[in-house]
Tab-separated table of C-alpha atoms and ligand atoms in Angstrom:
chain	number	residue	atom	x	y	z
A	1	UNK	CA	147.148	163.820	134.922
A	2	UNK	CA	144.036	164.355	132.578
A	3	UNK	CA	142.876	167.846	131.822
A	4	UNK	CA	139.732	168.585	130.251
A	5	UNK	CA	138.826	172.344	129.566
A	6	UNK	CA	135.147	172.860	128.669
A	7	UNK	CA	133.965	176.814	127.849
A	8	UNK	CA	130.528	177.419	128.393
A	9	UNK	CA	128.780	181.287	127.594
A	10	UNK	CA	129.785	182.519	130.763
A	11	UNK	CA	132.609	180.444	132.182
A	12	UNK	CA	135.679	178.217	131.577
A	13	UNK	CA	135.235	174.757	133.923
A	14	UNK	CA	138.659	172.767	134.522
A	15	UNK	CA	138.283	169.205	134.879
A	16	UNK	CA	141.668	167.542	136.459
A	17	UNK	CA	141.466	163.397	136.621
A	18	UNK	CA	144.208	161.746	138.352
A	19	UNK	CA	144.516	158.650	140.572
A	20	UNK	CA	144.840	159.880	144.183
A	21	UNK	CA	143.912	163.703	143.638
A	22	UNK	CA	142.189	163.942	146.561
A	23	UNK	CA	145.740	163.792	148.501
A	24	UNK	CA	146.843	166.334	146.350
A	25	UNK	CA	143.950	169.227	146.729
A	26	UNK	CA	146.338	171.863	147.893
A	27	UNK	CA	147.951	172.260	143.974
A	28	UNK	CA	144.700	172.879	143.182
A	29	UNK	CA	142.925	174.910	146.124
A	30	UNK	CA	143.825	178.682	147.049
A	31	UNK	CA	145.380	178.845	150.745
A	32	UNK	CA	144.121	182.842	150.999
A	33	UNK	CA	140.580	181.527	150.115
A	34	UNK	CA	137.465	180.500	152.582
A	35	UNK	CA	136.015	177.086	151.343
A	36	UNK	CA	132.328	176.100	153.032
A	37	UNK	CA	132.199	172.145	152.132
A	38	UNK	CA	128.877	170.851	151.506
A	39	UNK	CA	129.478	166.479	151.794
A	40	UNK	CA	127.774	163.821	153.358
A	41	UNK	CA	127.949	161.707	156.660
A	42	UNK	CA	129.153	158.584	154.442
A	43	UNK	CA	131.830	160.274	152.553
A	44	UNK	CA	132.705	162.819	155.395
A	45	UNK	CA	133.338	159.672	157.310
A	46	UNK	CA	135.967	158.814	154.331
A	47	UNK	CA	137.323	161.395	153.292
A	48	UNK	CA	136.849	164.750	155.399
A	49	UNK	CA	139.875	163.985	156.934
A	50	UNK	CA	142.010	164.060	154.069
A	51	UNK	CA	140.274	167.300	152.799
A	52	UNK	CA	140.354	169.476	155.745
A	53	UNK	CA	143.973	169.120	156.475
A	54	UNK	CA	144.760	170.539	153.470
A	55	UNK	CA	142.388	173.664	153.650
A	56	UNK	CA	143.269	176.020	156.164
A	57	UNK	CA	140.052	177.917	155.723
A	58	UNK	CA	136.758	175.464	155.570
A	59	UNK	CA	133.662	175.689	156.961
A	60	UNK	CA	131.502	172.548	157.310
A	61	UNK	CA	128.277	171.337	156.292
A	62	UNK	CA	126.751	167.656	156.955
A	63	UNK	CA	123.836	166.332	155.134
A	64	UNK	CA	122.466	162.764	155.701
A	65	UNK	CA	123.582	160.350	152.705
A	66	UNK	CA	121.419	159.811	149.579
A	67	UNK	CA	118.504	161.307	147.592
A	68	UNK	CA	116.301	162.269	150.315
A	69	UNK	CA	118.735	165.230	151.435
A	70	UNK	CA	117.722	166.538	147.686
A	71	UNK	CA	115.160	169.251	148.704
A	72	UNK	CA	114.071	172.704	149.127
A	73	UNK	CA	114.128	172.602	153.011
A	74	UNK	CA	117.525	171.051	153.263
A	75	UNK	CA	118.542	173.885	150.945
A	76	UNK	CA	116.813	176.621	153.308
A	77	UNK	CA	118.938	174.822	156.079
A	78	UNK	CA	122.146	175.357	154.226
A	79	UNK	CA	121.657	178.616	153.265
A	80	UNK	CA	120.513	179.501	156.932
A	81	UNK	CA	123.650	178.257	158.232
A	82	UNK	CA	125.524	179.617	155.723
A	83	UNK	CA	124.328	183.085	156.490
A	84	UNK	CA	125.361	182.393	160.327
A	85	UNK	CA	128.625	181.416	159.283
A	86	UNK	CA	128.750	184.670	157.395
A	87	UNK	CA	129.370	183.164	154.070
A	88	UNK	CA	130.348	186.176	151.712
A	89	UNK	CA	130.382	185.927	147.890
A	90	UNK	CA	134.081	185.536	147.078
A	91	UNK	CA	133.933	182.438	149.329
A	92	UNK	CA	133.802	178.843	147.708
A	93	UNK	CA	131.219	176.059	148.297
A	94	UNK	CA	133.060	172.890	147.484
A	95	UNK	CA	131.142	169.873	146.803
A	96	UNK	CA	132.812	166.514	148.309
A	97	UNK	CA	130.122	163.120	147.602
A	98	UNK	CA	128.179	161.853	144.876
A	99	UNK	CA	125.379	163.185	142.376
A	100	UNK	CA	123.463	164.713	145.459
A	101	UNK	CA	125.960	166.649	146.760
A	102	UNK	CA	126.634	167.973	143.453
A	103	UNK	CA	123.254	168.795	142.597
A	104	UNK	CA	122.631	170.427	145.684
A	105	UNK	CA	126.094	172.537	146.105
A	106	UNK	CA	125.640	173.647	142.865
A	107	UNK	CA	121.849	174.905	143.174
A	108	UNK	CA	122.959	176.568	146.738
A	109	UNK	CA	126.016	178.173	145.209
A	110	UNK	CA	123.352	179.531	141.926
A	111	UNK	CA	120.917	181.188	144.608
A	112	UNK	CA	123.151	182.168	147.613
A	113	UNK	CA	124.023	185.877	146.727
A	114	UNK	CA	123.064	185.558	143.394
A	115	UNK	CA	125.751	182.883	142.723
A	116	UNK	CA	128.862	182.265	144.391
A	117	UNK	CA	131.684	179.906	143.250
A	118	UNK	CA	132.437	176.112	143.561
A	119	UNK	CA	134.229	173.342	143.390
A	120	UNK	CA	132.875	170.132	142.970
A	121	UNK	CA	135.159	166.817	144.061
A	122	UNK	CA	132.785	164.355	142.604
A	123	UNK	CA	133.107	160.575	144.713
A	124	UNK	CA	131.018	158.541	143.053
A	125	UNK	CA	130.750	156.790	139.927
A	126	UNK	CA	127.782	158.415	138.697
A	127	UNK	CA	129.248	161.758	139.451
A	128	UNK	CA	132.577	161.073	138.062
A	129	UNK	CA	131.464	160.325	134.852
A	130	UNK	CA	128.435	162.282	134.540
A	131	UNK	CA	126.575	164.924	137.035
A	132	UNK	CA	129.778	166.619	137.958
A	133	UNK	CA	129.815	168.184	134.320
A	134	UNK	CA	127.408	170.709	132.326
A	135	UNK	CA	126.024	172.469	135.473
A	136	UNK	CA	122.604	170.786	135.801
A	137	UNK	CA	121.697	171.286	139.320
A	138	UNK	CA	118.991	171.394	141.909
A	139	UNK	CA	116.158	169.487	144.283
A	140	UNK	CA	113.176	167.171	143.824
A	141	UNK	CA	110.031	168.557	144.849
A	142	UNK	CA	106.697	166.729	146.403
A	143	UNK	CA	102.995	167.750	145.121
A	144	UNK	CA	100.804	165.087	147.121
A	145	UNK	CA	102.051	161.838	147.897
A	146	UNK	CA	104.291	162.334	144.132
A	147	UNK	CA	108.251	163.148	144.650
A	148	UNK	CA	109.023	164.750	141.421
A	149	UNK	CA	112.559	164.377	140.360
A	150	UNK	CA	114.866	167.587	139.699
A	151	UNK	CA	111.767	169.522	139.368
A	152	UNK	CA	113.240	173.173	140.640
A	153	UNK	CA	117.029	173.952	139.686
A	154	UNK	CA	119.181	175.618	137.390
A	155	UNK	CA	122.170	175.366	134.812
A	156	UNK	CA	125.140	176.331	137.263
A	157	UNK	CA	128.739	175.357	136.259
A	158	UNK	CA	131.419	175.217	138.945
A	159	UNK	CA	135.379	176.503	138.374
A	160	UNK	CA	136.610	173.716	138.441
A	161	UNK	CA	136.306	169.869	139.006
A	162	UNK	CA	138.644	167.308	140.583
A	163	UNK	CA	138.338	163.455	139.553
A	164	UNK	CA	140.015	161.045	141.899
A	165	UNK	CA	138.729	157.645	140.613
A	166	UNK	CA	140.706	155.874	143.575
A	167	UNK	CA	138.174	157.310	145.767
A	168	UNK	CA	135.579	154.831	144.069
A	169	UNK	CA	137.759	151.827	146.154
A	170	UNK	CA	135.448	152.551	148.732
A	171	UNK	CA	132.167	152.732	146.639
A	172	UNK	CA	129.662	150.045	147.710
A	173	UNK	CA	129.622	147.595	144.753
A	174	UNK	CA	125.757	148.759	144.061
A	175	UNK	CA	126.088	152.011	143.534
A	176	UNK	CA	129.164	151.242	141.289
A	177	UNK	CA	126.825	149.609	139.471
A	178	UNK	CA	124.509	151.830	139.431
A	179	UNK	CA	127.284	154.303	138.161
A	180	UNK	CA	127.659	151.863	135.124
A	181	UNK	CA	124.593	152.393	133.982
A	182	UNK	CA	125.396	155.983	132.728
A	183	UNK	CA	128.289	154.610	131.353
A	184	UNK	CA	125.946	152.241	128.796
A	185	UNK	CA	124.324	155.353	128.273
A	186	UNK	CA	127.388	156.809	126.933
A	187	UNK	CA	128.435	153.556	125.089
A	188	UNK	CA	125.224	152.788	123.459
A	189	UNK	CA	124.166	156.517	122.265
A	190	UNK	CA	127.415	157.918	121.621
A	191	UNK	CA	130.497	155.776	121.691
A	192	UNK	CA	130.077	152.066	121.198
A	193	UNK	CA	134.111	150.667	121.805
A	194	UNK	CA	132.954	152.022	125.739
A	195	UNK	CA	130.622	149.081	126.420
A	196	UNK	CA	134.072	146.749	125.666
A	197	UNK	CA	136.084	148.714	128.201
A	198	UNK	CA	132.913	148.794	130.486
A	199	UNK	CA	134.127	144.721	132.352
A	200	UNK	CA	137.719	145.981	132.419
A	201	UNK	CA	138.907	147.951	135.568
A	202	UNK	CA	141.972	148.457	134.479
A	203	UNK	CA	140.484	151.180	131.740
A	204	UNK	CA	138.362	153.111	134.867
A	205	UNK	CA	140.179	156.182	134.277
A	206	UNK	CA	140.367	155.900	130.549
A	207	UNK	CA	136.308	155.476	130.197
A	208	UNK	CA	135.493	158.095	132.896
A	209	UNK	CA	137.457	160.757	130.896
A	210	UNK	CA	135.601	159.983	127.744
A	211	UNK	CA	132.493	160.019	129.552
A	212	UNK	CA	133.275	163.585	130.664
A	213	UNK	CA	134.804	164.383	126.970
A	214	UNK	CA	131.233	163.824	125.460
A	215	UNK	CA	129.362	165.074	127.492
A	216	UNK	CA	131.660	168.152	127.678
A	217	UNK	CA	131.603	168.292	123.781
A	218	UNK	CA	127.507	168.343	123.933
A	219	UNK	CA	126.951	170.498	126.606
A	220	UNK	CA	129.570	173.038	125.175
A	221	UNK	CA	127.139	172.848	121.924
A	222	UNK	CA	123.770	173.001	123.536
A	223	UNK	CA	124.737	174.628	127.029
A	224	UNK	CA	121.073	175.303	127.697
A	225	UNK	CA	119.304	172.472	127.220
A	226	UNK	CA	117.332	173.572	123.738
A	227	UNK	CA	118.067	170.548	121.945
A	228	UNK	CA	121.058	167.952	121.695
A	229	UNK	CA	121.553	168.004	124.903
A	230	UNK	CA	118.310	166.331	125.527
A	231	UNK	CA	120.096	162.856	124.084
A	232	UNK	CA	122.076	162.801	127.455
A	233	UNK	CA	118.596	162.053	128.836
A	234	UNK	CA	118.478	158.509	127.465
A	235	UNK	CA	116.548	156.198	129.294
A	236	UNK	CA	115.684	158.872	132.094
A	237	UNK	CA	111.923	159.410	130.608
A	238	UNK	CA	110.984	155.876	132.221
A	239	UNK	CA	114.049	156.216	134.600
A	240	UNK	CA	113.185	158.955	136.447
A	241	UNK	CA	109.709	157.744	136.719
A	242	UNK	CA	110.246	154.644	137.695
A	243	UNK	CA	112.707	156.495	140.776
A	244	UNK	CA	109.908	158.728	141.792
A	245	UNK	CA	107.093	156.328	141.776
A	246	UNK	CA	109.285	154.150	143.629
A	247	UNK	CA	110.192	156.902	145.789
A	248	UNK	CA	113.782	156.242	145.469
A	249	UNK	CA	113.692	152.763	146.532
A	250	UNK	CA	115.351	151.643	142.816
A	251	UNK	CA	118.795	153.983	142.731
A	252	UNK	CA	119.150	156.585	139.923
A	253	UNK	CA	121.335	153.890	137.897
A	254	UNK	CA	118.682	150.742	138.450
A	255	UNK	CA	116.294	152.982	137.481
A	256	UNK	CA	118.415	154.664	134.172
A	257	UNK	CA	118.574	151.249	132.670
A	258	UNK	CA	115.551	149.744	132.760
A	259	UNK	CA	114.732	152.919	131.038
A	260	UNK	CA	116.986	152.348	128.822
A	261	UNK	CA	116.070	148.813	128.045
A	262	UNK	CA	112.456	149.389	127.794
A	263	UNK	CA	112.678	153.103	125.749
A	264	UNK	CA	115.232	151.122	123.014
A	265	UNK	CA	112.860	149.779	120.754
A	266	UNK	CA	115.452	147.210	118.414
A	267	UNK	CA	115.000	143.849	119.632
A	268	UNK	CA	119.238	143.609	119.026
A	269	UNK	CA	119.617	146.344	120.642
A	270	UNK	CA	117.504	145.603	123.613
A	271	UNK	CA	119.499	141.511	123.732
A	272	UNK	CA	122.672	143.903	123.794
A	273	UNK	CA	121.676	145.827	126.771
A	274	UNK	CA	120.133	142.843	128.779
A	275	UNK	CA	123.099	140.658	128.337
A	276	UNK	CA	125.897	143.765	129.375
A	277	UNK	CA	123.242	143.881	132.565
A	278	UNK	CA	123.497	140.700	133.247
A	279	UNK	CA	127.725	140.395	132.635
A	280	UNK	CA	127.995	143.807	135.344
A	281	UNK	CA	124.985	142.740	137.561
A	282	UNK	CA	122.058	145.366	136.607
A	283	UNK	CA	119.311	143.900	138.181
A	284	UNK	CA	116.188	144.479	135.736
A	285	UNK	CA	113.878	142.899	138.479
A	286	UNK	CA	111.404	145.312	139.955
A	287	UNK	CA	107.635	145.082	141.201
A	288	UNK	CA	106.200	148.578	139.846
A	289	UNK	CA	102.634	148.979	138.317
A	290	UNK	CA	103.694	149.788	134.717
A	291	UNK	CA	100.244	151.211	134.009
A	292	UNK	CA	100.882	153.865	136.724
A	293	UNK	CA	104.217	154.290	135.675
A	294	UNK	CA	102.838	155.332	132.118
A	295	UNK	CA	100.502	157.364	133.492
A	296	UNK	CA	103.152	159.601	135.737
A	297	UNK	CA	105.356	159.694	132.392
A	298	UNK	CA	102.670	161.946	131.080
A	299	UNK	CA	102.903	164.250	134.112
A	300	UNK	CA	106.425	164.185	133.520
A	301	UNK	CA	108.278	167.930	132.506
A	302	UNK	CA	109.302	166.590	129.038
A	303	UNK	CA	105.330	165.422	127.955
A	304	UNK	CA	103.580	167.149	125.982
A	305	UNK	CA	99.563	165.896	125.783
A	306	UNK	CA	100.042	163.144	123.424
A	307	UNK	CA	103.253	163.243	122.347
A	308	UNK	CA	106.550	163.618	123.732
A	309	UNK	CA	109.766	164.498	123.074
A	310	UNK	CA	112.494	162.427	123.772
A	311	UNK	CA	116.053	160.914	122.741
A	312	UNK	CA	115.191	158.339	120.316
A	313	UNK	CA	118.135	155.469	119.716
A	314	UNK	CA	118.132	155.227	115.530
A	315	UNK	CA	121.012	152.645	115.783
A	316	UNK	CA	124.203	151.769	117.802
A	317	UNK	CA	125.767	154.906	118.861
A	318	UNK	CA	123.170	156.961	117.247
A	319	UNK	CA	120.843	159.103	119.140
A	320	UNK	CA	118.403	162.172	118.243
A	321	UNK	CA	115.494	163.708	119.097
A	322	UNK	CA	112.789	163.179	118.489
A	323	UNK	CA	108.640	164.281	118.979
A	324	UNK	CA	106.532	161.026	118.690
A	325	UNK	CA	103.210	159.576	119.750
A	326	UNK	CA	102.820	158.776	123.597
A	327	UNK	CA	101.174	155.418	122.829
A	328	UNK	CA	104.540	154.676	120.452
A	329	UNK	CA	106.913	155.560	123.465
A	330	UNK	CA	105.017	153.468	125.945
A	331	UNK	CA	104.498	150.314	123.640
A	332	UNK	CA	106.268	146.687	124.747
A	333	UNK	CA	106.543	148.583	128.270
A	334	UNK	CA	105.316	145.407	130.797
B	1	NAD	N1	123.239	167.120	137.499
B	1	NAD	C1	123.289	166.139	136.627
B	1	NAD	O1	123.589	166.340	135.448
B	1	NAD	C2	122.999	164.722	137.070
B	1	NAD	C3	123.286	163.649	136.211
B	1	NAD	C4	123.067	162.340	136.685
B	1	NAD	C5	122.568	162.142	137.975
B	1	NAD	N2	122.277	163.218	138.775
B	1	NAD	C6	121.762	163.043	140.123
B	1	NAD	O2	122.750	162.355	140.901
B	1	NAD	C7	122.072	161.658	141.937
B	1	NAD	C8	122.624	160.254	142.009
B	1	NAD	O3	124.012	160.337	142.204
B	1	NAD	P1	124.796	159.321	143.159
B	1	NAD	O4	124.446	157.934	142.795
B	1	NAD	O5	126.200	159.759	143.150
B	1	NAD	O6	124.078	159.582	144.561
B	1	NAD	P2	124.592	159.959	146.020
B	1	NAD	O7	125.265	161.271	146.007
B	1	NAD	O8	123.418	159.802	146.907
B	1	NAD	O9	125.671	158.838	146.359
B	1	NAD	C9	125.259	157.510	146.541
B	1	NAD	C10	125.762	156.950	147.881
B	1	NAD	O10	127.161	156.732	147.797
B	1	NAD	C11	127.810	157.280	148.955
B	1	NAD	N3	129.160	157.626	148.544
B	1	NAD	C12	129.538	158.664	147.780
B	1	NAD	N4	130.844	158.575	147.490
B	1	NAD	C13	131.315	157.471	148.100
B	1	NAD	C14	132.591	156.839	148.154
B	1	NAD	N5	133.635	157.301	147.462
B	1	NAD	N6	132.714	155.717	148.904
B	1	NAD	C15	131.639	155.219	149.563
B	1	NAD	N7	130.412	155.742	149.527
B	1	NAD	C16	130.248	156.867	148.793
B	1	NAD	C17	126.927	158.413	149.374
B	1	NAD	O11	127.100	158.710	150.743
B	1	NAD	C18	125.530	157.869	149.065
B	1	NAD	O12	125.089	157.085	150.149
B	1	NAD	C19	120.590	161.701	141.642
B	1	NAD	O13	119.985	162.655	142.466
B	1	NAD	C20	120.551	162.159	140.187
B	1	NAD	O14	119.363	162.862	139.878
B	1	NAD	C21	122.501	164.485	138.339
């Protein structure tokens, strides 16, 4: 078993990786304590079997799968039903699914009571490597006929986190693909020998704990968000508008790296990136109006006027922030 211990300002989050964990909850879970499980129909349909006979405490709640459950009135439902099920604040949320679970679970367990604890049993790719670390957490929010991404949320860390990458067997091959995407991220800003490992299944386990180890190692440094942290956000500038305007019709990862492609501005780097798409089967084909797409990147959170701050890629494993012209960011965008 992997163990990862990252300590944050306020709290100490365990991270235990393992093939076939989720069989094995019960070394890890407190038979005294209440556990409300926040999941998904998809995964429940997995996995809530295997869970729930090892819990002899658990309260249940189903969302539908996928982005749209990320929002303020699913939130009011879970905390309503919550309340019925008299929830109290030694009790544990744990979150069983993917990125939206996690987001969700955590922003419900940072509100309800003032902030209860939780586990988070991340079952995705994306999550696994990624969203299941450093406590980001909450809902997208609609103004008009816009769905603004992660627009209301907090920084929320659970107690601990469980990593069964066996559970990713059962991953549809998109959104393991998707999931790979955040991976590059990793490889290209941070730690190029990743993108080598990337095409080789055997090293799964291997590259989702150094996923987690940088991005523990950053967020321990910049827990708040105030500066490196920021370079996690590679690629998410255009990604997350091109998942909004879209209204979640690309996936998170589709969307992450055609960000990435089009906010890396060396023509090497950029051949890089477009061949290890075309090797894992990114698809970089998508209809959007790129002149509306600019145009919502300057509504986005991080804009300021006309410049913007964002990770910049200076070279091959090299990323930093930095505050440039708008017009610069957006140029040899189609
Ligand atoms: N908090 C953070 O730091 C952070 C970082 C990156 C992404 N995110 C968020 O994560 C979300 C995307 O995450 P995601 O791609 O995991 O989305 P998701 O949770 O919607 O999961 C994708 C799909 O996979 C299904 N699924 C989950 N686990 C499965 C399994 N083991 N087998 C079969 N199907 C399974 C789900 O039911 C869902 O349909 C976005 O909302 C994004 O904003 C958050």
């Amino acid at each position: 078993m992997q163990t990862l211990i990252t300590n944050y300002s306020r709290k100490q989050v365990k991270i235990y990786l393992e093939d076939g964990l989720i069989s094995r909850l019960t070394a890890f879970l407190n038979p005294n304590l209440r556990y409300f499980i926040i999941t998904d129909e998809r995964v429940a349909s997995l996995y809530l079997d295997t869970v729930i006979n090892q819990l002899p405490n658990f309260d249940l709640y189903l969302l539908p799968s996928g982005e749209s459950s990320k929002n303020l009135e699913e939130v009011n439902r879970i905390i309503n039903y919550m309340l019925l099920a008299d929830i109290q604040k030694n009790d544990y949320l744990l979150a069983l699914g993917g990125g939206v679970i996690g987001d969700v679970t955590a922003f419900v367990a940072a509100i309800y009571k003032r902030g209860i604890n939780y586990l988070s049993v991340p079952t995705t790719l994306i999550s696994q490597v990624d969203s299941c670390l450093g406590g980001k957490c909450g809902v997208d929010f609609s103004v008009g006929t816009y769905l603004y991404k992660n627009q209301i949320g907090t920084i929320y860390h659970p107690e601990m986190i469980l990593v069964d990458p066996q559970v990713l067997n059962t991953l549809p091959r998109s959104e393991f693909t998707s999931g790979l995407s955040e991976v590059i991220k990793y490889g290209i800003c941070f730690s190029p020998s990743l993108l080598e490992k990337i095409t080789q299944p055997e090293l799964l386990s291997e590259v989702i704990y150094a996923c987690l180890s940088i991005k523990a190692g950053i967020t321990e440094r910049d827990e708040f968000d105030q500066g490196e942290r920021m370079t996690l956000n590679y690629g998410h500038t255009i990604g997350h508008a091109l998942e909004s305007y879209s209204r979640f019709t690309l996936s998170h990862g589709q969307a992450v790296a055609i960000g990435m492609y089009y906010e890396t501005k060396q023509p090497d780097l950029r051949t890089l990136l477009a061949n290890l798409y075309q090797k894992i089967g990114i698809n970089m084909d998508f209809s959007l109006p790129m002149a509306e797409i600019v145009d919502f990147i300057k509504k986005d959170k991080k804009t300021n006027q006309a410049l913007i701050t964002v990770p910049v890629l200076t070279k091959l494993g090299k990323v930093s922030i930095k505050t440039i012209n708008l017009d610069d960011f957006c140029r040899g965008i189609k």
